Amino acid sequence: ELLANQVSVFVAAALAGNPAAAGIANAVGDVVAGLLADPQFVDPIAALFGSVLPDFVGQPGVPAAFAGVAGEAVLAVLTGTPPATALAAALQALLGESAVDDGVGATVTEALGALLSNTGFLATLGTTVTDLMGAIFAVPQVPGVVGQTVTGIVAAALAGNPAGAPLAAALGGAVAGLLGNPAFSGGIAAVSGWVVANALSAPGMAQALAATAGEIAVAILGGSDPSAVLAGAVQGLLSQAAVRNAVGSVVAGAVGQLLANTALVDAVGDTLTVLVSGVLAAPAIQAEAGRQVATLVAGALGGTPAAVDIGAAVGDALVSLLADPALTGGLAALVGTVLTTFVGQPGIPAALSGVAG
């Protein structure tokens, strides 16, 4: 419970000033507390810590390296070197021993490989991710905060465009509404946990991640730049067939599950209807659409005075059409219905998931 509280405090501090900070911090703390009370998570971690030291000491060359450095440290102290100085020098000498570096790498690989091969541990991780996502989505302020963030990003991207502000507001509102819909957020949370558990348990993935972690440890102990090491490690992982196959399989499975979730698809369709309706009803967007069409038509007709007049007439006609709630409402409803109907056709989710993977 103490650790969970500390995590909650850390999250709250990291999100200071965010309206959702307190809710997210509490949600994360609660999930961490539940995780630490789950034997399927705690027992493998405890076993890992219990095996690390024996495994490390048992690596080739490690006992001899420690014995040699210890002897030098004792000799240094006996000849007048301050103990703290002798200890610092001993640690530095150990880090320079290739046997020690290699021993750390081998121990990290063995420990992580064993942990990621524990099916109960991976299942618990997946469930925890689902619980965490669900708890965060359930914080009342989260949909609004995410929606405001989307609004800000879109507005910045469309700065100077007369339609930018209303389009940004419409998109932000749509995202907030979608995240506030349990059918959507619950579906995303469930699939997120499934992705984590299935990605880590895919054939060859545990071995690839464990080996890469060991290589990272050796490289960093050898003095390499951590950011460069991590970038190279990611590239190395993505070049492995087992990792690529796992990613493709998990992406296909996730897309298939999302598209097969009719409640989630209906929520997206409803949100799309509201979004299109709001966008088409915004006067600034109507005016910008009319201007763009007028310019396009005038250019297509050669840019003559008559062409400009025709373009202006067509643009005005479009603005008048978009100002008709019956038309825009019908178009918006059609867009939402087309999406849900198409995705609901037999075989479509499987086909799309196959393409995604």
mmCIF file of C-alpha atoms in Angstrom:
data_model
loop_
_atom_site.group_PDB
_atom_site.id
_atom_site.type_symbol
_atom_site.label_atom_id
_atom_site.label_comp_id
_atom_site.label_asym_id
_atom_site.label_seq_id
_atom_site.Cartn_x
_atom_site.Cartn_y
_atom_site.Cartn_z
ATOM 1 C CA GLU A 1 0.000 0.000 0.000
ATOM 2 C CA LEU A 2 2.902 2.349 0.750
ATOM 3 C CA LEU A 3 4.349 1.861 -2.729
ATOM 4 C CA ALA A 4 0.946 2.392 -4.343
ATOM 5 C CA ASN A 5 0.552 5.648 -2.409
ATOM 6 C CA GLN A 6 4.008 6.774 -3.503
ATOM 7 C CA VAL A 7 3.148 6.021 -7.125
ATOM 8 C CA SER A 8 -0.076 8.006 -6.769
ATOM 9 C CA VAL A 9 1.826 10.976 -5.314
ATOM 10 C CA PHE A 10 4.402 10.789 -8.123
ATOM 11 C CA VAL A 11 1.719 10.740 -10.831
ATOM 12 C CA ALA A 12 -0.130 13.645 -9.238
ATOM 13 C CA ALA A 13 3.102 15.682 -9.140
ATOM 14 C CA ALA A 14 3.944 14.801 -12.746
ATOM 15 C CA LEU A 15 0.485 15.953 -13.872
ATOM 16 C CA ALA A 16 0.358 19.026 -11.648
ATOM 17 C CA GLY A 17 -1.944 21.638 -13.152
ATOM 18 C CA ASN A 18 -3.882 19.082 -15.185
ATOM 19 C CA PRO A 19 -7.585 19.000 -14.221
ATOM 20 C CA ALA A 20 -7.526 15.200 -14.379
ATOM 21 C CA ALA A 21 -4.357 14.834 -12.274
ATOM 22 C CA ALA A 22 -5.989 13.789 -9.000
ATOM 23 C CA GLY A 23 -8.334 11.303 -10.633
ATOM 24 C CA ILE A 24 -5.600 9.716 -12.749
ATOM 25 C CA ALA A 25 -3.228 9.538 -9.770
ATOM 26 C CA ASN A 26 -5.845 7.773 -7.662
ATOM 27 C CA ALA A 27 -6.672 5.389 -10.493
ATOM 28 C CA VAL A 28 -3.020 4.483 -11.041
ATOM 29 C CA GLY A 29 -2.442 4.054 -7.316
ATOM 30 C CA ASP A 30 -5.433 1.734 -6.982
ATOM 31 C CA VAL A 31 -4.326 -0.395 -9.933
ATOM 32 C CA VAL A 32 -0.771 -0.637 -8.574
ATOM 33 C CA ALA A 33 -2.123 -1.676 -5.177
ATOM 34 C CA GLY A 34 -4.183 -4.406 -6.821
ATOM 35 C CA LEU A 35 -1.209 -5.562 -8.868
ATOM 36 C CA LEU A 36 1.042 -5.826 -5.815
ATOM 37 C CA ALA A 37 -1.611 -7.912 -4.069
ATOM 38 C CA ASP A 38 -1.781 -10.409 -6.946
ATOM 39 C CA PRO A 39 0.398 -13.502 -6.341
ATOM 40 C CA GLN A 40 0.639 -14.117 -10.095
ATOM 41 C CA PHE A 41 2.594 -10.874 -10.332
ATOM 42 C CA VAL A 42 4.399 -10.783 -6.993
ATOM 43 C CA ASP A 43 5.627 -14.383 -6.856
ATOM 44 C CA PRO A 44 7.528 -14.310 -10.198
ATOM 45 C CA ILE A 45 9.092 -10.963 -9.265
ATOM 46 C CA ALA A 46 10.182 -12.342 -5.899
ATOM 47 C CA ALA A 47 11.627 -15.434 -7.560
ATOM 48 C CA LEU A 48 13.492 -13.226 -10.013
ATOM 49 C CA PHE A 49 15.135 -11.204 -7.234
ATOM 50 C CA GLY A 50 16.006 -14.392 -5.406
ATOM 51 C CA SER A 51 17.772 -15.843 -8.443
ATOM 52 C CA VAL A 52 19.602 -12.773 -9.739
ATOM 53 C CA LEU A 53 22.545 -12.821 -7.318
ATOM 54 C CA PRO A 54 23.302 -16.568 -7.619
ATOM 55 C CA ASP A 55 22.973 -16.366 -11.401
ATOM 56 C CA PHE A 56 25.282 -13.371 -11.595
ATOM 57 C CA VAL A 57 27.934 -14.823 -9.299
ATOM 58 C CA GLY A 58 27.800 -18.051 -11.268
ATOM 59 C CA GLN A 59 28.653 -16.366 -14.587
ATOM 60 C CA PRO A 60 32.106 -17.268 -16.023
ATOM 61 C CA GLY A 61 34.869 -14.990 -14.751
ATOM 62 C CA VAL A 62 32.722 -13.046 -12.283
ATOM 63 C CA PRO A 63 34.000 -14.666 -9.040
ATOM 64 C CA ALA A 64 37.619 -14.198 -10.141
ATOM 65 C CA ALA A 65 36.985 -10.547 -11.074
ATOM 66 C CA PHE A 66 35.392 -9.807 -7.689
ATOM 67 C CA ALA A 67 38.175 -11.623 -5.840
ATOM 68 C CA GLY A 68 40.876 -9.690 -7.658
ATOM 69 C CA VAL A 69 39.249 -6.311 -7.131
ATOM 70 C CA ALA A 70 38.490 -7.098 -3.474
ATOM 71 C CA GLY A 71 42.112 -7.964 -2.890
ATOM 72 C CA GLU A 72 43.265 -4.723 -4.444
ATOM 73 C CA ALA A 73 40.776 -2.744 -2.354
ATOM 74 C CA VAL A 74 41.906 -4.358 0.898
ATOM 75 C CA LEU A 75 45.540 -3.738 0.010
ATOM 76 C CA ALA A 76 44.793 -0.110 -0.773
ATOM 77 C CA VAL A 77 43.079 0.401 2.590
ATOM 78 C CA LEU A 78 45.955 -1.280 4.437
ATOM 79 C CA THR A 79 48.438 1.049 2.757
ATOM 80 C CA GLY A 80 46.567 4.178 3.828
ATOM 81 C CA THR A 81 43.914 4.799 1.162
ATOM 82 C CA PRO A 82 40.602 6.041 2.679
ATOM 83 C CA PRO A 83 38.019 3.221 2.579
ATOM 84 C CA ALA A 84 35.526 5.309 0.589
ATOM 85 C CA THR A 85 38.154 6.087 -2.028
ATOM 86 C CA ALA A 86 39.240 2.446 -2.193
ATOM 87 C CA LEU A 87 35.606 1.320 -2.599
ATOM 88 C CA ALA A 88 34.972 3.821 -5.391
ATOM 89 C CA ALA A 89 38.099 2.677 -7.192
ATOM 90 C CA ALA A 90 37.041 -0.957 -6.751
ATOM 91 C CA LEU A 91 33.622 -0.314 -8.259
ATOM 92 C CA GLN A 92 35.210 1.521 -11.175
ATOM 93 C CA ALA A 93 37.578 -1.376 -11.723
ATOM 94 C CA LEU A 94 34.701 -3.875 -11.674
ATOM 95 C CA LEU A 95 32.826 -1.903 -14.324
ATOM 96 C CA GLY A 96 35.920 -2.124 -16.470
ATOM 97 C CA GLU A 97 36.054 -5.914 -16.252
ATOM 98 C CA SER A 98 34.611 -7.524 -19.385
ATOM 99 C CA ALA A 99 33.670 -10.628 -17.373
ATOM 100 C CA VAL A 100 31.513 -8.495 -15.073
ATOM 101 C CA ASP A 101 29.868 -6.630 -17.939
ATOM 102 C CA ASP A 102 29.169 -9.883 -19.756
ATOM 103 C CA GLY A 103 27.920 -11.420 -16.521
ATOM 104 C CA VAL A 104 25.439 -8.591 -16.021
ATOM 105 C CA GLY A 105 24.214 -8.964 -19.590
ATOM 106 C CA ALA A 106 23.778 -12.732 -19.268
ATOM 107 C CA THR A 107 21.999 -12.374 -15.923
ATOM 108 C CA VAL A 108 19.603 -9.746 -17.284
ATOM 109 C CA THR A 109 18.840 -11.957 -20.277
ATOM 110 C CA GLU A 110 18.196 -15.043 -18.143
ATOM 111 C CA ALA A 111 16.089 -13.205 -15.548
ATOM 112 C CA LEU A 112 13.903 -11.328 -18.036
ATOM 113 C CA GLY A 113 13.545 -14.393 -20.234
ATOM 114 C CA ALA A 114 12.266 -16.405 -17.282
ATOM 115 C CA LEU A 115 9.860 -13.646 -16.253
ATOM 116 C CA LEU A 116 8.417 -13.202 -19.744
ATOM 117 C CA SER A 117 7.992 -16.960 -20.105
ATOM 118 C CA ASN A 118 5.660 -17.040 -17.097
ATOM 119 C CA THR A 119 2.146 -17.198 -18.588
ATOM 120 C CA GLY A 120 0.459 -16.242 -15.316
ATOM 121 C CA PHE A 121 2.637 -13.152 -15.035
ATOM 122 C CA LEU A 122 1.845 -12.076 -18.606
ATOM 123 C CA ALA A 123 -1.881 -12.654 -18.122
ATOM 124 C CA THR A 124 -1.773 -10.481 -15.015
ATOM 125 C CA LEU A 125 0.032 -7.731 -16.926
ATOM 126 C CA GLY A 126 -2.663 -7.797 -19.602
ATOM 127 C CA THR A 127 -5.464 -7.635 -17.056
ATOM 128 C CA THR A 128 -3.694 -4.800 -15.262
ATOM 129 C CA VAL A 129 -3.375 -2.767 -18.449
ATOM 130 C CA THR A 130 -7.087 -3.232 -19.116
ATOM 131 C CA ASP A 131 -7.943 -2.210 -15.549
ATOM 132 C CA LEU A 132 -5.628 0.809 -15.738
ATOM 133 C CA MET A 133 -7.007 2.048 -19.047
ATOM 134 C CA GLY A 134 -10.565 1.545 -17.844
ATOM 135 C CA ALA A 135 -9.863 3.397 -14.593
ATOM 136 C CA ILE A 136 -8.235 6.327 -16.403
ATOM 137 C CA PHE A 137 -11.058 6.600 -18.945
ATOM 138 C CA ALA A 138 -13.529 6.574 -16.042
ATOM 139 C CA VAL A 139 -11.994 9.711 -14.495
ATOM 140 C CA PRO A 140 -14.654 12.361 -15.284
ATOM 141 C CA GLN A 141 -12.144 15.003 -16.358
ATOM 142 C CA VAL A 142 -10.162 12.803 -18.760
ATOM 143 C CA PRO A 143 -12.423 12.991 -21.855
ATOM 144 C CA GLY A 144 -12.581 16.778 -21.578
ATOM 145 C CA VAL A 145 -8.827 17.146 -21.109
ATOM 146 C CA VAL A 146 -8.066 14.899 -24.090
ATOM 147 C CA GLY A 147 -10.653 16.732 -26.168
ATOM 148 C CA GLN A 148 -9.100 20.094 -25.286
ATOM 149 C CA THR A 149 -5.672 18.756 -26.218
ATOM 150 C CA VAL A 150 -6.950 17.620 -29.613
ATOM 151 C CA THR A 151 -8.598 20.992 -30.114
ATOM 152 C CA GLY A 152 -5.328 22.775 -29.396
ATOM 153 C CA ILE A 153 -3.299 20.546 -31.723
ATOM 154 C CA VAL A 154 -5.735 20.932 -34.632
ATOM 155 C CA ALA A 155 -6.110 24.671 -34.101
ATOM 156 C CA ALA A 156 -2.318 25.093 -34.161
ATOM 157 C CA ALA A 157 -2.021 22.965 -37.297
ATOM 158 C CA LEU A 158 -4.714 25.043 -39.053
ATOM 159 C CA ALA A 159 -3.584 28.437 -37.739
ATOM 160 C CA GLY A 160 -4.569 31.145 -40.212
ATOM 161 C CA ASN A 161 -7.339 29.084 -41.796
ATOM 162 C CA PRO A 162 -10.746 30.671 -41.188
ATOM 163 C CA ALA A 163 -12.264 27.241 -40.680
ATOM 164 C CA GLY A 164 -9.528 26.133 -38.289
ATOM 165 C CA ALA A 165 -11.109 27.132 -34.999
ATOM 166 C CA PRO A 166 -14.577 25.608 -35.560
ATOM 167 C CA LEU A 167 -13.070 22.454 -37.069
ATOM 168 C CA ALA A 168 -10.704 22.090 -34.109
ATOM 169 C CA ALA A 169 -13.558 22.581 -31.657
ATOM 170 C CA ALA A 170 -15.697 20.012 -33.472
ATOM 171 C CA LEU A 171 -12.921 17.413 -33.499
ATOM 172 C CA GLY A 172 -12.068 18.022 -29.848
ATOM 173 C CA GLY A 173 -15.703 17.707 -28.861
ATOM 174 C CA ALA A 174 -16.057 14.491 -30.864
ATOM 175 C CA VAL A 175 -13.015 12.929 -29.183
ATOM 176 C CA ALA A 176 -14.266 13.940 -25.745
ATOM 177 C CA GLY A 177 -17.677 12.461 -26.450
ATOM 178 C CA LEU A 178 -16.187 9.244 -27.778
ATOM 179 C CA LEU A 179 -13.916 8.756 -24.761
ATOM 180 C CA GLY A 180 -16.853 9.444 -22.482
ATOM 181 C CA ASN A 181 -18.814 6.614 -24.067
ATOM 182 C CA PRO A 182 -18.252 3.377 -22.064
ATOM 183 C CA ALA A 183 -18.897 1.281 -25.155
ATOM 184 C CA PHE A 184 -15.839 2.833 -26.816
ATOM 185 C CA SER A 185 -13.529 3.331 -23.830
ATOM 186 C CA GLY A 186 -14.315 -0.107 -22.431
ATOM 187 C CA GLY A 187 -13.598 -1.731 -25.781
ATOM 188 C CA ILE A 188 -10.288 0.116 -26.135
ATOM 189 C CA ALA A 189 -9.273 -0.832 -22.588
ATOM 190 C CA ALA A 190 -10.033 -4.516 -23.159
ATOM 191 C CA VAL A 191 -8.105 -4.662 -26.423
ATOM 192 C CA SER A 192 -5.150 -2.784 -24.890
ATOM 193 C CA GLY A 193 -4.700 -5.474 -22.250
ATOM 194 C CA TRP A 194 -5.085 -8.202 -24.854
ATOM 195 C CA VAL A 195 -2.387 -6.578 -27.002
ATOM 196 C CA VAL A 196 0.126 -6.470 -24.138
ATOM 197 C CA ALA A 197 -0.428 -10.075 -23.050
ATOM 198 C CA ASN A 198 -0.435 -11.499 -26.565
ATOM 199 C CA ALA A 199 2.499 -9.454 -27.833
ATOM 200 C CA LEU A 200 4.730 -10.563 -24.967
ATOM 201 C CA SER A 201 3.634 -14.202 -25.221
ATOM 202 C CA ALA A 202 4.065 -14.442 -29.009
ATOM 203 C CA PRO A 203 6.557 -17.112 -30.165
ATOM 204 C CA GLY A 204 10.116 -15.873 -29.863
ATOM 205 C CA MET A 205 9.173 -12.503 -28.333
ATOM 206 C CA ALA A 206 10.370 -13.289 -24.787
ATOM 207 C CA GLN A 207 13.720 -14.480 -26.075
ATOM 208 C CA ALA A 208 14.134 -11.464 -28.360
ATOM 209 C CA LEU A 209 13.304 -8.944 -25.626
ATOM 210 C CA ALA A 210 15.458 -10.711 -23.037
ATOM 211 C CA ALA A 211 18.474 -10.921 -25.341
ATOM 212 C CA THR A 212 18.093 -7.274 -26.321
ATOM 213 C CA ALA A 213 17.837 -6.192 -22.669
ATOM 214 C CA GLY A 214 21.069 -8.042 -21.928
ATOM 215 C CA GLU A 215 22.818 -6.368 -24.857
ATOM 216 C CA ILE A 216 21.593 -2.959 -23.678
ATOM 217 C CA ALA A 217 22.972 -3.577 -20.185
ATOM 218 C CA VAL A 218 26.388 -4.594 -21.527
ATOM 219 C CA ALA A 219 26.560 -1.616 -23.892
ATOM 220 C CA ILE A 220 25.646 0.926 -21.200
ATOM 221 C CA LEU A 221 28.103 -0.584 -18.707
ATOM 222 C CA GLY A 222 30.715 -0.307 -21.435
ATOM 223 C CA GLY A 223 30.182 3.453 -21.632
ATOM 224 C CA SER A 224 27.929 3.743 -24.690
ATOM 225 C CA ASP A 225 25.385 6.564 -24.903
ATOM 226 C CA PRO A 226 22.071 5.198 -23.515
ATOM 227 C CA SER A 227 19.877 7.001 -26.067
ATOM 228 C CA ALA A 228 21.946 5.644 -28.954
ATOM 229 C CA VAL A 229 21.907 2.171 -27.416
ATOM 230 C CA LEU A 230 18.122 2.216 -27.054
ATOM 231 C CA ALA A 231 17.617 3.479 -30.608
ATOM 232 C CA GLY A 232 19.842 0.724 -31.936
ATOM 233 C CA ALA A 233 18.063 -1.851 -29.787
ATOM 234 C CA VAL A 234 14.673 -0.883 -31.204
ATOM 235 C CA GLN A 235 16.005 -1.172 -34.741
ATOM 236 C CA GLY A 236 17.514 -4.527 -33.878
ATOM 237 C CA LEU A 237 14.247 -5.811 -32.462
ATOM 238 C CA LEU A 238 12.257 -4.695 -35.495
ATOM 239 C CA SER A 239 14.693 -6.514 -37.775
ATOM 240 C CA GLN A 240 13.917 -9.858 -36.117
ATOM 241 C CA ALA A 241 11.344 -12.072 -37.808
ATOM 242 C CA ALA A 242 9.820 -13.160 -34.485
ATOM 243 C CA VAL A 243 9.142 -9.551 -33.491
ATOM 244 C CA ARG A 244 7.744 -8.576 -36.888
ATOM 245 C CA ASN A 245 5.491 -11.615 -36.900
ATOM 246 C CA ALA A 246 4.298 -10.837 -33.388
ATOM 247 C CA VAL A 247 3.531 -7.222 -34.263
ATOM 248 C CA GLY A 248 1.633 -8.216 -37.392
ATOM 249 C CA SER A 249 -0.356 -10.872 -35.579
ATOM 250 C CA VAL A 250 -1.230 -8.620 -32.646
ATOM 251 C CA VAL A 251 -2.224 -5.682 -34.860
ATOM 252 C CA ALA A 252 -4.473 -7.939 -36.941
ATOM 253 C CA GLY A 253 -6.031 -9.433 -33.822
ATOM 254 C CA ALA A 254 -6.602 -6.045 -32.205
ATOM 255 C CA VAL A 255 -8.215 -4.554 -35.316
ATOM 256 C CA GLY A 256 -10.388 -7.631 -35.686
ATOM 257 C CA GLN A 257 -11.594 -7.408 -32.088
ATOM 258 C CA LEU A 258 -12.327 -3.692 -32.337
ATOM 259 C CA LEU A 259 -14.288 -4.053 -35.571
ATOM 260 C CA ALA A 260 -16.193 -7.065 -34.255
ATOM 261 C CA ASN A 261 -17.311 -5.061 -31.223
ATOM 262 C CA THR A 262 -20.652 -3.773 -32.500
ATOM 263 C CA ALA A 263 -21.201 -1.472 -29.527
ATOM 264 C CA LEU A 264 -17.835 0.191 -30.131
ATOM 265 C CA VAL A 265 -18.456 0.528 -33.875
ATOM 266 C CA ASP A 266 -21.898 2.000 -33.197
ATOM 267 C CA ALA A 267 -20.310 4.514 -30.809
ATOM 268 C CA VAL A 268 -17.828 5.548 -33.504
ATOM 269 C CA GLY A 269 -20.636 5.832 -36.063
ATOM 270 C CA ASP A 270 -22.735 8.000 -33.737
ATOM 271 C CA THR A 271 -19.732 10.193 -32.991
ATOM 272 C CA LEU A 272 -18.967 10.544 -36.702
ATOM 273 C CA THR A 273 -22.540 11.648 -37.310
ATOM 274 C CA VAL A 274 -22.297 14.308 -34.609
ATOM 275 C CA LEU A 275 -18.896 15.427 -35.906
ATOM 276 C CA VAL A 276 -19.971 15.793 -39.528
ATOM 277 C CA SER A 277 -23.158 17.565 -38.494
ATOM 278 C CA GLY A 278 -21.240 20.031 -36.332
ATOM 279 C CA VAL A 279 -18.606 20.684 -38.986
ATOM 280 C CA LEU A 280 -21.128 21.281 -41.758
ATOM 281 C CA ALA A 281 -23.229 23.558 -39.541
ATOM 282 C CA ALA A 282 -20.358 25.920 -38.669
ATOM 283 C CA PRO A 283 -20.764 29.219 -40.605
ATOM 284 C CA ALA A 284 -16.998 29.711 -40.922
ATOM 285 C CA ILE A 285 -16.610 26.244 -42.442
ATOM 286 C CA GLN A 286 -19.528 26.819 -44.788
ATOM 287 C CA ALA A 287 -18.003 30.086 -45.947
ATOM 288 C CA GLU A 288 -14.553 28.542 -46.425
ATOM 289 C CA ALA A 289 -16.038 25.624 -48.364
ATOM 290 C CA GLY A 290 -17.897 28.070 -50.601
ATOM 291 C CA ARG A 291 -14.729 30.080 -51.199
ATOM 292 C CA GLN A 292 -12.681 27.006 -52.049
ATOM 293 C CA VAL A 293 -15.316 25.737 -54.482
ATOM 294 C CA ALA A 294 -15.648 29.158 -56.098
ATOM 295 C CA THR A 295 -11.891 29.334 -56.642
ATOM 296 C CA LEU A 296 -11.788 25.786 -58.003
ATOM 297 C CA VAL A 297 -14.622 26.364 -60.458
ATOM 298 C CA ALA A 298 -13.243 29.681 -61.639
ATOM 299 C CA GLY A 299 -9.839 28.119 -62.233
ATOM 300 C CA ALA A 300 -11.350 25.174 -64.116
ATOM 301 C CA LEU A 301 -13.213 27.589 -66.407
ATOM 302 C CA GLY A 302 -10.102 29.550 -67.300
ATOM 303 C CA GLY A 303 -10.219 32.368 -64.767
ATOM 304 C CA THR A 304 -12.120 34.766 -67.033
ATOM 305 C CA PRO A 305 -14.506 37.355 -65.513
ATOM 306 C CA ALA A 306 -17.434 35.122 -66.431
ATOM 307 C CA ALA A 307 -15.678 32.144 -64.880
ATOM 308 C CA VAL A 308 -15.197 34.077 -61.668
ATOM 309 C CA ASP A 309 -18.880 34.973 -61.593
ATOM 310 C CA ILE A 310 -19.872 31.365 -62.225
ATOM 311 C CA GLY A 311 -17.513 30.178 -59.541
ATOM 312 C CA ALA A 312 -18.947 32.676 -57.081
ATOM 313 C CA ALA A 313 -22.475 31.551 -57.914
ATOM 314 C CA VAL A 314 -21.598 27.902 -57.386
ATOM 315 C CA GLY A 315 -19.833 28.743 -54.127
ATOM 316 C CA ASP A 316 -22.857 30.698 -52.887
ATOM 317 C CA ALA A 317 -25.139 27.817 -53.839
ATOM 318 C CA LEU A 318 -23.007 25.434 -51.827
ATOM 319 C CA VAL A 319 -23.123 27.737 -48.806
ATOM 320 C CA SER A 320 -26.903 27.863 -49.082
ATOM 321 C CA LEU A 321 -27.100 24.078 -49.222
ATOM 322 C CA LEU A 322 -24.840 23.679 -46.212
ATOM 323 C CA ALA A 323 -26.990 26.141 -44.287
ATOM 324 C CA ASP A 324 -29.971 23.806 -44.656
ATOM 325 C CA PRO A 325 -30.167 21.665 -41.480
ATOM 326 C CA ALA A 326 -32.192 19.012 -43.278
ATOM 327 C CA LEU A 327 -29.422 18.465 -45.806
ATOM 328 C CA THR A 328 -26.482 18.566 -43.415
ATOM 329 C CA GLY A 329 -28.284 16.426 -40.870
ATOM 330 C CA GLY A 330 -29.115 13.863 -43.526
ATOM 331 C CA LEU A 331 -25.545 13.782 -44.814
ATOM 332 C CA ALA A 332 -24.169 13.409 -41.294
ATOM 333 C CA ALA A 333 -26.532 10.542 -40.499
ATOM 334 C CA LEU A 334 -25.636 8.898 -43.802
ATOM 335 C CA VAL A 335 -21.916 9.020 -43.034
ATOM 336 C CA GLY A 336 -22.386 7.385 -39.642
ATOM 337 C CA THR A 337 -24.733 4.746 -41.044
ATOM 338 C CA VAL A 338 -22.407 3.900 -43.934
ATOM 339 C CA LEU A 339 -19.553 3.219 -41.506
ATOM 340 C CA THR A 340 -21.509 0.947 -39.179
ATOM 341 C CA THR A 341 -23.262 -0.855 -42.050
ATOM 342 C CA PHE A 342 -20.031 -1.471 -43.925
ATOM 343 C CA VAL A 343 -18.119 -2.732 -40.891
ATOM 344 C CA GLY A 344 -21.085 -4.914 -39.945
ATOM 345 C CA GLN A 345 -21.034 -6.826 -43.224
ATOM 346 C CA PRO A 346 -19.984 -10.505 -42.911
ATOM 347 C CA GLY A 347 -16.268 -10.943 -43.442
ATOM 348 C CA ILE A 348 -15.400 -7.233 -43.392
ATOM 349 C CA PRO A 349 -13.782 -7.149 -39.905
ATOM 350 C CA ALA A 350 -11.682 -10.219 -40.778
ATOM 351 C CA ALA A 351 -10.648 -8.729 -44.122
ATOM 352 C CA LEU A 352 -9.678 -5.374 -42.618
ATOM 353 C CA SER A 353 -7.780 -6.998 -39.757
ATOM 354 C CA GLY A 354 -5.885 -9.080 -42.290
ATOM 355 C CA VAL A 355 -4.885 -5.974 -44.204
ATOM 356 C CA ALA A 356 -3.850 -4.198 -40.976
ATOM 357 C CA GLY A 357 -1.662 -7.107 -39.912
#
